[in-house]
Structures are given as structure tokens and as C-alpha cells.
Short mmCIF file of N, CA and C in Angstrom, two decimals:
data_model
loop_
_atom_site.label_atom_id
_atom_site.label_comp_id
_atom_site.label_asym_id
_atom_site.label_seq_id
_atom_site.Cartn_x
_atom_site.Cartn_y
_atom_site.Cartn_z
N UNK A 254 50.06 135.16 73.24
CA UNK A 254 49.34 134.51 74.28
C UNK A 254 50.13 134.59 75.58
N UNK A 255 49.46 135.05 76.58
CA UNK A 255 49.91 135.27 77.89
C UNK A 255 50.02 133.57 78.44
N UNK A 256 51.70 133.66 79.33
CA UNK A 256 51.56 132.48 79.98
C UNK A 256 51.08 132.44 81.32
N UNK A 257 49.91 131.44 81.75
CA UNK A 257 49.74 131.70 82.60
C UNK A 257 50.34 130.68 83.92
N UNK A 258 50.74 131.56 85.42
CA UNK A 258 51.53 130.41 86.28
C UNK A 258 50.78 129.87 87.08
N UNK A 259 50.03 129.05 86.98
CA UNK A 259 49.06 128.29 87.83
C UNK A 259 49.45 127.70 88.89
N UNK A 260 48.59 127.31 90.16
CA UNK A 260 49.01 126.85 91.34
C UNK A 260 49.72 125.30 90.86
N UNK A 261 49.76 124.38 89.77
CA UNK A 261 49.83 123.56 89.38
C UNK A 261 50.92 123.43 88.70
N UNK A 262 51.50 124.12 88.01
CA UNK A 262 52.58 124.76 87.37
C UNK A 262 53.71 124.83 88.55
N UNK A 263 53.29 125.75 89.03
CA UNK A 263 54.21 126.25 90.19
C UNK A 263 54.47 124.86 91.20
N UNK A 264 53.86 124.26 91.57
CA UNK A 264 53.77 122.96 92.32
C UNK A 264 54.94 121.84 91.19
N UNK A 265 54.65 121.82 89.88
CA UNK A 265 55.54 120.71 89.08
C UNK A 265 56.87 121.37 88.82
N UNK A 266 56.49 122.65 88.63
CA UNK A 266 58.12 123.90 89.12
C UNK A 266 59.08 123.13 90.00
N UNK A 267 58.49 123.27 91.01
CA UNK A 267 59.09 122.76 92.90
C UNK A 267 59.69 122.02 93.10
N UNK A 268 58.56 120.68 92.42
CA UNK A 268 58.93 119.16 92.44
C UNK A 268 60.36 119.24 91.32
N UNK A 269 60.21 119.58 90.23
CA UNK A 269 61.36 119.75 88.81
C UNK A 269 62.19 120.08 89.41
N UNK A 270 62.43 121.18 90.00
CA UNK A 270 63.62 121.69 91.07
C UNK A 270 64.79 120.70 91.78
N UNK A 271 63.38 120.25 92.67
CA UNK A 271 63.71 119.62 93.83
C UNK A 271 64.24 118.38 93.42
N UNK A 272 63.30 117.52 92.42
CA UNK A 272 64.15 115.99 91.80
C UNK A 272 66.06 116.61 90.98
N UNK A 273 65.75 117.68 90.13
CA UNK A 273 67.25 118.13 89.86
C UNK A 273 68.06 118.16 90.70
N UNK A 274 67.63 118.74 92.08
CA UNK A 274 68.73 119.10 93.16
C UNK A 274 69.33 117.82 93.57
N UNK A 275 68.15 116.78 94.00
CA UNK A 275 68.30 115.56 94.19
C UNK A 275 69.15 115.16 93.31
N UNK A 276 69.21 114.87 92.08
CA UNK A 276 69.86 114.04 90.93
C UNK A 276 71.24 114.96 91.15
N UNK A 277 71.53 116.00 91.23
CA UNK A 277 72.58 116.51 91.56
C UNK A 277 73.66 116.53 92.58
N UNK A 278 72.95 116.23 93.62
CA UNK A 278 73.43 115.84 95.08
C UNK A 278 73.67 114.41 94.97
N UNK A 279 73.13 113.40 94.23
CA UNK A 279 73.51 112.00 93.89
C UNK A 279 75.13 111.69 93.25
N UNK A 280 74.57 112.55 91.67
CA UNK A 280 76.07 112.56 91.07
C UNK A 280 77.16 113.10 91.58
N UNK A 281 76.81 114.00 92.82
CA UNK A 281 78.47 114.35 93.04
C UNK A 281 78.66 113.63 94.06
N UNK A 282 77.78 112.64 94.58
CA UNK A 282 78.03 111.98 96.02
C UNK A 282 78.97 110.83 94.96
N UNK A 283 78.04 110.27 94.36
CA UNK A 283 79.12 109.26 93.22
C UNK A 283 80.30 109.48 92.84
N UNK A 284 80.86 110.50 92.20
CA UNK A 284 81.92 111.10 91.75
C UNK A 284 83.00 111.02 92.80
N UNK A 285 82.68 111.59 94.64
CA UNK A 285 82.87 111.81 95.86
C UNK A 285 83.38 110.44 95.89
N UNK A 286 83.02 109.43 95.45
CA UNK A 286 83.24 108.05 96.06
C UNK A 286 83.94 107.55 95.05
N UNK A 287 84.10 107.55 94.03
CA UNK A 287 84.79 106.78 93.03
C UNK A 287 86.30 107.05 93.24
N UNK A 288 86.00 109.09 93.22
CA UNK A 288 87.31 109.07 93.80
C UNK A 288 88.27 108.58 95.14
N UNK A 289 87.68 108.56 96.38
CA UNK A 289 87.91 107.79 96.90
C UNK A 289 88.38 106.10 97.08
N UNK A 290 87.30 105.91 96.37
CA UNK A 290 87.77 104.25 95.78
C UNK A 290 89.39 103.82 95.59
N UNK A 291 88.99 105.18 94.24
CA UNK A 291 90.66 104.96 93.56
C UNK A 291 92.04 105.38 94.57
N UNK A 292 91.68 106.25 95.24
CA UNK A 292 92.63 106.74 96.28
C UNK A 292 92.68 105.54 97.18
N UNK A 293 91.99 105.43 97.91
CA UNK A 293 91.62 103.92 98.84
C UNK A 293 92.64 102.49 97.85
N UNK A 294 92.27 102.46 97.32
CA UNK A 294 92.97 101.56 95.81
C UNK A 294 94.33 102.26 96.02
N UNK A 295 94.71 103.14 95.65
CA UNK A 295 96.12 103.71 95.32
C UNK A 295 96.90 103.01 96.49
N UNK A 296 96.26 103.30 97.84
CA UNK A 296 96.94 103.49 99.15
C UNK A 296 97.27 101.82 99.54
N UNK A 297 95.94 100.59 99.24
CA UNK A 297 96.36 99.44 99.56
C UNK A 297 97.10 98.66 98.37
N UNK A 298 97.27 99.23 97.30
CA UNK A 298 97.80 98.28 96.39
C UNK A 298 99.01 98.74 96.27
N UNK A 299 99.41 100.13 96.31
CA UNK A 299 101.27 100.85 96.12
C UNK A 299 101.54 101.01 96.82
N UNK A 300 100.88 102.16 98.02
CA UNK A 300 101.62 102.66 98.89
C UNK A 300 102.24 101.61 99.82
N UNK A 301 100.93 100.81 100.61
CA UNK A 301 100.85 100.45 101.89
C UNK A 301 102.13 99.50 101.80
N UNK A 302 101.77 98.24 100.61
CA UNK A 302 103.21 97.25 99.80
C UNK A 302 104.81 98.05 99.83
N UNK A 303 104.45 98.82 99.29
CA UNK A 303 105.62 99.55 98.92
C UNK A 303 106.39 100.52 100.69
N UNK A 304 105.65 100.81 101.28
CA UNK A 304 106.47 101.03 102.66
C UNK A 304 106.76 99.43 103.13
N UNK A 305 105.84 98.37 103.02
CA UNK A 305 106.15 96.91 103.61
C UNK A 305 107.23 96.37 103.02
N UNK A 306 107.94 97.03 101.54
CA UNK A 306 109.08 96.11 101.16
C UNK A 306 109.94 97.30 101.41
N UNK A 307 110.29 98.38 101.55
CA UNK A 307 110.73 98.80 101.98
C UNK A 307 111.26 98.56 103.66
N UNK A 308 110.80 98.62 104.49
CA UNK A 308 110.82 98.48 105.78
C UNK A 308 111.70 97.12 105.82
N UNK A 309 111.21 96.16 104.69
CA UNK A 309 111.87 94.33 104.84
C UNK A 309 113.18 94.73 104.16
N UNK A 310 113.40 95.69 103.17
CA UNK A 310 114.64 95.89 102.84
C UNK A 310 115.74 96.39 103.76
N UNK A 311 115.13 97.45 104.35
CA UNK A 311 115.97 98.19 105.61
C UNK A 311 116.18 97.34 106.87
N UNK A 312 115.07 96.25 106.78
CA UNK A 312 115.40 95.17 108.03
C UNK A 312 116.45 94.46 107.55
N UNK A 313 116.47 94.08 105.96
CA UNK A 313 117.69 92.87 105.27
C UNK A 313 118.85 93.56 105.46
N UNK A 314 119.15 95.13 105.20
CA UNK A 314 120.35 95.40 105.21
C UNK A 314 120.86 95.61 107.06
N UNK A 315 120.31 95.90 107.84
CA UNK A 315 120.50 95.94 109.34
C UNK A 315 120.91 94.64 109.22
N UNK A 316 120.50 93.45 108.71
CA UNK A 316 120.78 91.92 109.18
C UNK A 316 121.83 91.42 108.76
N UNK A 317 122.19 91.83 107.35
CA UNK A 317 123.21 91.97 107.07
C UNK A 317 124.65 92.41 107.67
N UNK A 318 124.16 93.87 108.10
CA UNK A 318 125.10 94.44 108.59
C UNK A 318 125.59 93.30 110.08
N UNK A 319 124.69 92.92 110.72
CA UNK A 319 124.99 92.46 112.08
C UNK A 319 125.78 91.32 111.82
N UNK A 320 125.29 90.21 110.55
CA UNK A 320 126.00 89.04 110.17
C UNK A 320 127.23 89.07 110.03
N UNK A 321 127.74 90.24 108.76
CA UNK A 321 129.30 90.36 108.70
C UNK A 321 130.07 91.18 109.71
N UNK A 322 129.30 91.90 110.81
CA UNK A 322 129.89 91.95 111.78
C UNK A 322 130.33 90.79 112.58
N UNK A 323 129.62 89.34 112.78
CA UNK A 323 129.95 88.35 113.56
C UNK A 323 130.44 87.83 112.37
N UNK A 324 130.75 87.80 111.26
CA UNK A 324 131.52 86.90 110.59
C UNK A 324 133.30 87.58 110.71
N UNK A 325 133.24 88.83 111.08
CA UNK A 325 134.42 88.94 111.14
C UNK A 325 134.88 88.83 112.50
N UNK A 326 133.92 88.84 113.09
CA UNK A 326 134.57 88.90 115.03
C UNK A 326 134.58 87.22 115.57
N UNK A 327 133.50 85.75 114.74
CA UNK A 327 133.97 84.68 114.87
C UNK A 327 134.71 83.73 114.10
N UNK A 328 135.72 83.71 114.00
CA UNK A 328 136.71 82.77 113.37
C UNK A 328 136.32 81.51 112.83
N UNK A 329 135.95 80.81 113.62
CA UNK A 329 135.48 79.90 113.69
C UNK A 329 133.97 79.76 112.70
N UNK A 330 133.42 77.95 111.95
CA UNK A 330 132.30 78.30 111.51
C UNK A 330 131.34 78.71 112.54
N UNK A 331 130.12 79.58 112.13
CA UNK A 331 128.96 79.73 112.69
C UNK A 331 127.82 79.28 112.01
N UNK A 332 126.76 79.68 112.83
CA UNK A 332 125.16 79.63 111.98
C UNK A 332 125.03 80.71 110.82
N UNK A 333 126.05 82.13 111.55
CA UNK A 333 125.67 83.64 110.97
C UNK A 333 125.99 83.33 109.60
N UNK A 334 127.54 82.67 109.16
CA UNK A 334 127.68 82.52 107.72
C UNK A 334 127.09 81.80 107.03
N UNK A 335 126.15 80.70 106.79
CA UNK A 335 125.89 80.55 105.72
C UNK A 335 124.30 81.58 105.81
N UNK A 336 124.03 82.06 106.75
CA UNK A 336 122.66 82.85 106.71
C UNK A 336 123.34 84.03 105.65
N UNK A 337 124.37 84.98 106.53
CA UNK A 337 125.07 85.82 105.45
C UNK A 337 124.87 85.81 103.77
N UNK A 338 125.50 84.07 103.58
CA UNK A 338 125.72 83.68 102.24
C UNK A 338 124.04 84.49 101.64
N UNK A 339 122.98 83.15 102.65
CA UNK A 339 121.89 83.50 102.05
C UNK A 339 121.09 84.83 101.55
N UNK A 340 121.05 85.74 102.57
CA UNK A 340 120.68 86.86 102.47
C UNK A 340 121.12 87.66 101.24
N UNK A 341 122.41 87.65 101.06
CA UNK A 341 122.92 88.01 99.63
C UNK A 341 123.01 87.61 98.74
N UNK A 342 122.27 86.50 98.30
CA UNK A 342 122.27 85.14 97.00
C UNK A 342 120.90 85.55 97.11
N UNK A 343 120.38 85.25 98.12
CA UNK A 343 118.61 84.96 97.82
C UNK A 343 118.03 85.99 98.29
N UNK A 344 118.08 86.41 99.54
CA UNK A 344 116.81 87.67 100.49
C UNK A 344 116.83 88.44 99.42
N UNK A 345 118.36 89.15 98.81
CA UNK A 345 118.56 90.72 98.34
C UNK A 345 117.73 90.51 97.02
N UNK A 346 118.22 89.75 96.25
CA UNK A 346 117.56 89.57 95.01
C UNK A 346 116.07 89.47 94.73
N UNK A 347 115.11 88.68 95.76
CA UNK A 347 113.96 88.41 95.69
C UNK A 347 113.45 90.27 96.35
N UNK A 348 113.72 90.47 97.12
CA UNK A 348 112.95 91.77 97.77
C UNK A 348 113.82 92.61 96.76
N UNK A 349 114.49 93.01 96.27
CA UNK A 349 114.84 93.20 95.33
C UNK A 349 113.37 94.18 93.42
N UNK A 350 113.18 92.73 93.63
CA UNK A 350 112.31 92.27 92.62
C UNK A 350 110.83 92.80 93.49
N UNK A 351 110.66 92.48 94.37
CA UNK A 351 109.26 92.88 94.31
C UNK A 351 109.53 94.64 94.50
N UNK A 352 110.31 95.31 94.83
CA UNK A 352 110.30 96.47 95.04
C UNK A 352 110.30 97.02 93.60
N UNK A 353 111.10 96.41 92.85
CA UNK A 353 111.17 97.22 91.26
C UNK A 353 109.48 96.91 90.68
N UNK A 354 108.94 95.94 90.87
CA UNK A 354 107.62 95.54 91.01
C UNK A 354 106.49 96.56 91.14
N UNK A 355 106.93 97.01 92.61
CA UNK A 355 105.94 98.22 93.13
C UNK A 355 106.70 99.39 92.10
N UNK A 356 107.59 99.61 92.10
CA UNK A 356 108.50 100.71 91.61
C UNK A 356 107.73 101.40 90.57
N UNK A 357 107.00 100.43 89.33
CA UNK A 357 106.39 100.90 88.67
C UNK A 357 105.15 102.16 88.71
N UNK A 358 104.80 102.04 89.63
CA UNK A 358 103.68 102.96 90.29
C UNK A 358 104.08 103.99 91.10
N UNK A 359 105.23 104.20 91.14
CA UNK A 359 106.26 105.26 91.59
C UNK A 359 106.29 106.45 90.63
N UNK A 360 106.69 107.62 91.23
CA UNK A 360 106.75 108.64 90.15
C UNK A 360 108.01 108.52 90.22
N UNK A 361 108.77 109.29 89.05
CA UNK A 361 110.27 109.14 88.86
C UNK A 361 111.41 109.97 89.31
N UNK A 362 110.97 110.26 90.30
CA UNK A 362 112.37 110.91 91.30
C UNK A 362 112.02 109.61 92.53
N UNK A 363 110.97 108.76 93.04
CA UNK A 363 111.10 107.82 94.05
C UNK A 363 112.02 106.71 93.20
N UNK A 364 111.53 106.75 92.24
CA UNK A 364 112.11 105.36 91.05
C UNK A 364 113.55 105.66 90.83
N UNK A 365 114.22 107.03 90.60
CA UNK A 365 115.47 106.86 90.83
C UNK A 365 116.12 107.33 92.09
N UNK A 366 115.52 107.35 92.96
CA UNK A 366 116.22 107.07 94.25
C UNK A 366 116.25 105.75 94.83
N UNK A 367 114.90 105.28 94.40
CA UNK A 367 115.31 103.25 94.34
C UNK A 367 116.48 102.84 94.00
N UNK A 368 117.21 103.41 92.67
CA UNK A 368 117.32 103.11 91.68
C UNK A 368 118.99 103.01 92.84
N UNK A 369 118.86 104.16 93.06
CA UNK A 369 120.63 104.62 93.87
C UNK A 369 120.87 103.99 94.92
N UNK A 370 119.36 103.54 95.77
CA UNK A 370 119.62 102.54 96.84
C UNK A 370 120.34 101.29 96.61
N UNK A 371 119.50 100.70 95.64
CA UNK A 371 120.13 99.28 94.72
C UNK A 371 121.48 99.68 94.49
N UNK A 372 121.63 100.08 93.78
CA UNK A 372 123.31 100.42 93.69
C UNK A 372 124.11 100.47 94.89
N UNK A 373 123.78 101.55 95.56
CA UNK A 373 124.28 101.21 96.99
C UNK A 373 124.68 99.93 98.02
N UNK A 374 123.42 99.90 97.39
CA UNK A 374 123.11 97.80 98.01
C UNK A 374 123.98 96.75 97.64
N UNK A 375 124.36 96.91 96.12
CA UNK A 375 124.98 96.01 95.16
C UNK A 375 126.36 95.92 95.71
N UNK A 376 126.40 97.64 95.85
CA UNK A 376 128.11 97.89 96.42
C UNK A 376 128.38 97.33 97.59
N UNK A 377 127.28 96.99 98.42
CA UNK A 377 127.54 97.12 99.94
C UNK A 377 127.89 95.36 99.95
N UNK A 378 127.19 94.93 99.13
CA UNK A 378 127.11 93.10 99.21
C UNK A 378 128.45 92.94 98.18
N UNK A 379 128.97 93.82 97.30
CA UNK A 379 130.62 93.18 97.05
C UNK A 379 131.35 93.36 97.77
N UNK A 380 131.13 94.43 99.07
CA UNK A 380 132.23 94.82 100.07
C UNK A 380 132.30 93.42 100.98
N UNK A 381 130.96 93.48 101.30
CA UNK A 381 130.93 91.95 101.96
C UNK A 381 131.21 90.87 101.85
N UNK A 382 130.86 90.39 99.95
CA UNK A 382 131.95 89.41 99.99
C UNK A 382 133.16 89.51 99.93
N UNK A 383 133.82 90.97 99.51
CA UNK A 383 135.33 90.54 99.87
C UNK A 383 135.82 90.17 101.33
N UNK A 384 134.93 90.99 102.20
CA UNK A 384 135.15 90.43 103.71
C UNK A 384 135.26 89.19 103.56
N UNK A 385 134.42 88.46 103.21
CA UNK A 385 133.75 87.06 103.09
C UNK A 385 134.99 86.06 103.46
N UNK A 386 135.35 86.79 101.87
CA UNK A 386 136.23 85.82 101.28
C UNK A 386 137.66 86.22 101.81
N UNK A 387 138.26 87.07 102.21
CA UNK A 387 139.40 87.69 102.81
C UNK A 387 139.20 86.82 104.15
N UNK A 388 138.14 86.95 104.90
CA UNK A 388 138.20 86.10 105.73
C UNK A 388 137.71 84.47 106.26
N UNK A 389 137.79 83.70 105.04
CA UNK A 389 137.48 82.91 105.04
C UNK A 389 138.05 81.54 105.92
N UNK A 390 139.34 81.47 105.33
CA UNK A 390 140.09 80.31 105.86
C UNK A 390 141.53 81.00 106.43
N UNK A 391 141.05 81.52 107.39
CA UNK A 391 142.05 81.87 108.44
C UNK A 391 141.85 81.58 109.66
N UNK A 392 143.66 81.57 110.45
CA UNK A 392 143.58 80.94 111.90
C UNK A 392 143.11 82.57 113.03
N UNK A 393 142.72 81.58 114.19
CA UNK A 393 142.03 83.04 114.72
C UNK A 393 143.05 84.51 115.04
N UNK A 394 144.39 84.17 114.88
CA UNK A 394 145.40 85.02 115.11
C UNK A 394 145.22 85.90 113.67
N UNK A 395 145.26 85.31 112.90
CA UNK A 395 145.93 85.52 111.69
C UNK A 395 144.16 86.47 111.41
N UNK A 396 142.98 86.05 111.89
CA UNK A 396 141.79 86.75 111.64
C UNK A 396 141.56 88.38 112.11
N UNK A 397 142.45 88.62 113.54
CA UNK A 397 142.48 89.53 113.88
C UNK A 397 143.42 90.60 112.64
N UNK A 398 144.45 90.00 112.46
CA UNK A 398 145.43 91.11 111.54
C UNK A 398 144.43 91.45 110.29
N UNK A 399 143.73 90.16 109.92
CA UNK A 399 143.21 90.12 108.51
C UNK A 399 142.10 91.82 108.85
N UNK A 400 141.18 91.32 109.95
CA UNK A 400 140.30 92.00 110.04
C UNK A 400 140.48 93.97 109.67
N UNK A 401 142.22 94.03 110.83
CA UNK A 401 142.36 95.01 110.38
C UNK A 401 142.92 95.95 109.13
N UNK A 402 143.68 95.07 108.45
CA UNK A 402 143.59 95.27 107.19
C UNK A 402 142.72 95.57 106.28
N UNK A 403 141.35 94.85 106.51
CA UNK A 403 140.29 94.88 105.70
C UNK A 403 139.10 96.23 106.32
N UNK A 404 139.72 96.47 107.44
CA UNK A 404 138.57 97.51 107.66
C UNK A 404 139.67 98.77 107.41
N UNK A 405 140.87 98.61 107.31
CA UNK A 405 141.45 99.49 107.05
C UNK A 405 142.00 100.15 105.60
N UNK A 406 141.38 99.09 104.99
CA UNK A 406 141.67 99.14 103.43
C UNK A 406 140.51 100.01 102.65
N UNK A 407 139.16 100.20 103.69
CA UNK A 407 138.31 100.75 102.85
C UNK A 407 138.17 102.83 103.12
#
């Protein structure tokens, strides 16, 4: 039996076509967006956090740095030392923690370069307290010699 292609046929042809193309152009618009989503997602939940504790880390250690600079250049108590104290008891540890936090969502060459910063960090805050404490209870004469000893010892 011959098939025959009727004007009617050919017309539900068109339409069949045309709803496929449609349904096709839908699902990849969907697909188009989910992925996005998740990227969009990736960017405010790891990335964006993860440059913000970063940036607060690199601000803690600059603050640092400036503190035990005035802890060794004022003799005398200041405001700078017990902030000092703080920053290395409390700031380092807490930002610390949220960075190993984000860390997780890190691939593992960022995770161990975290990993070497911290260390770095750890080292940098025992150098400091030996400053600390080397210069603790000294007269302002006796702070100058100390000072150079101690920057000369490292």
C-alpha cells in the first residue's frame, strides 16, 4: 500500500517539527541555566568568601606587622600591646578557622598553599612573641640595645 502525503499530513509534519524544535530549544535553555546557577552558586558561596577572608588575613598580618613594630619602638605601655596580644590569641585563630572552612572547596594545590601560609603565619606569631617577651620589662635605654639584638639575632 502506497503512502500517501496529504496536505494534512504534511501540515501535522510542520507542527511535529516545529513543537520538537521548541521542546529542544527549552531543554537546552534549562540545562544553560542550571549551569549557571551552579557557577553563580560556586562564585557567591567559595570564591567571593574565600577572597573576603583572605584579604582580612593579609589585612591581620599588615596589622600585626605595624603593632610589633610600635611595640618595639615604644617602651613604655601602649594601646598597640595588648591589641598585639589580641590579634595573635584571638584575630589569627578565628580567621584562621573560617579560611580552613572555605578551604574545603578548594582544589588541592590552593589547600596546600593555605596550608604553607599558616605555617608561615604560626612562625611569624612565635617570632613575635619572642619580641614580645624579650621586650617586655625593660628600661627605655636598655630597649634600644634589646631591640638590636633581637633584630639582629634573626
Amino acid at each position: 500500500m502506497k503512502f500517501r502525503f496529504t496536505i494534512g499530513r504534511k501540515i501535522l509534519l510542520g507542527f511535529g517539527i516545529l513543537i520538537f524544535l521548541v521542546l529542544l530549544a527549552f531543554s537546552l535553555t534549562l540545562i544553560t541555566i542550571r549551569k549557571s546557577r551552579e557557577i553563580n552558586d560556586k562564585y557567591t558561596k567559595l570564591y567571593n568568601p574565600s577572597v573576603a577572608a583572605l584579604q582580612d588575613m593579609d589585612g591581620l598580618i599588615l596589622k600585626s606587622n605595624v603593632l610589633i613594630n610600635n611595640w618595639i619602638a615604644t617602651p613604655a605601655a601602649s594601646e598597640d600591646k595588648p591589641r598585639l596580644k589580641l590579634t595573635i590569641s584571638d584575630d589569627y585563630p578565628s580567621q584562621k578557622k573560617v579560611i580552613q572552612d572555605l578551604a574545603v572547596g578548594w582544589n588541592d594545590s590552593d589547600r596546600v598553599m593555605a596550608d604553607s601560609i599558616f605555617y608561615d603565619c604560626d612562625a611569624l606569631w612565635l617570632l613575635d612573641k619572642r619580641v614580645m617577651d624579650d621586650l617586655s620589662d625593660v628600661s627605655p635605654i636598655e630597649n634600644k640595645k634589646n631591640c638590636l639584638i633581637v633584630v639582629n639575632s634573626d
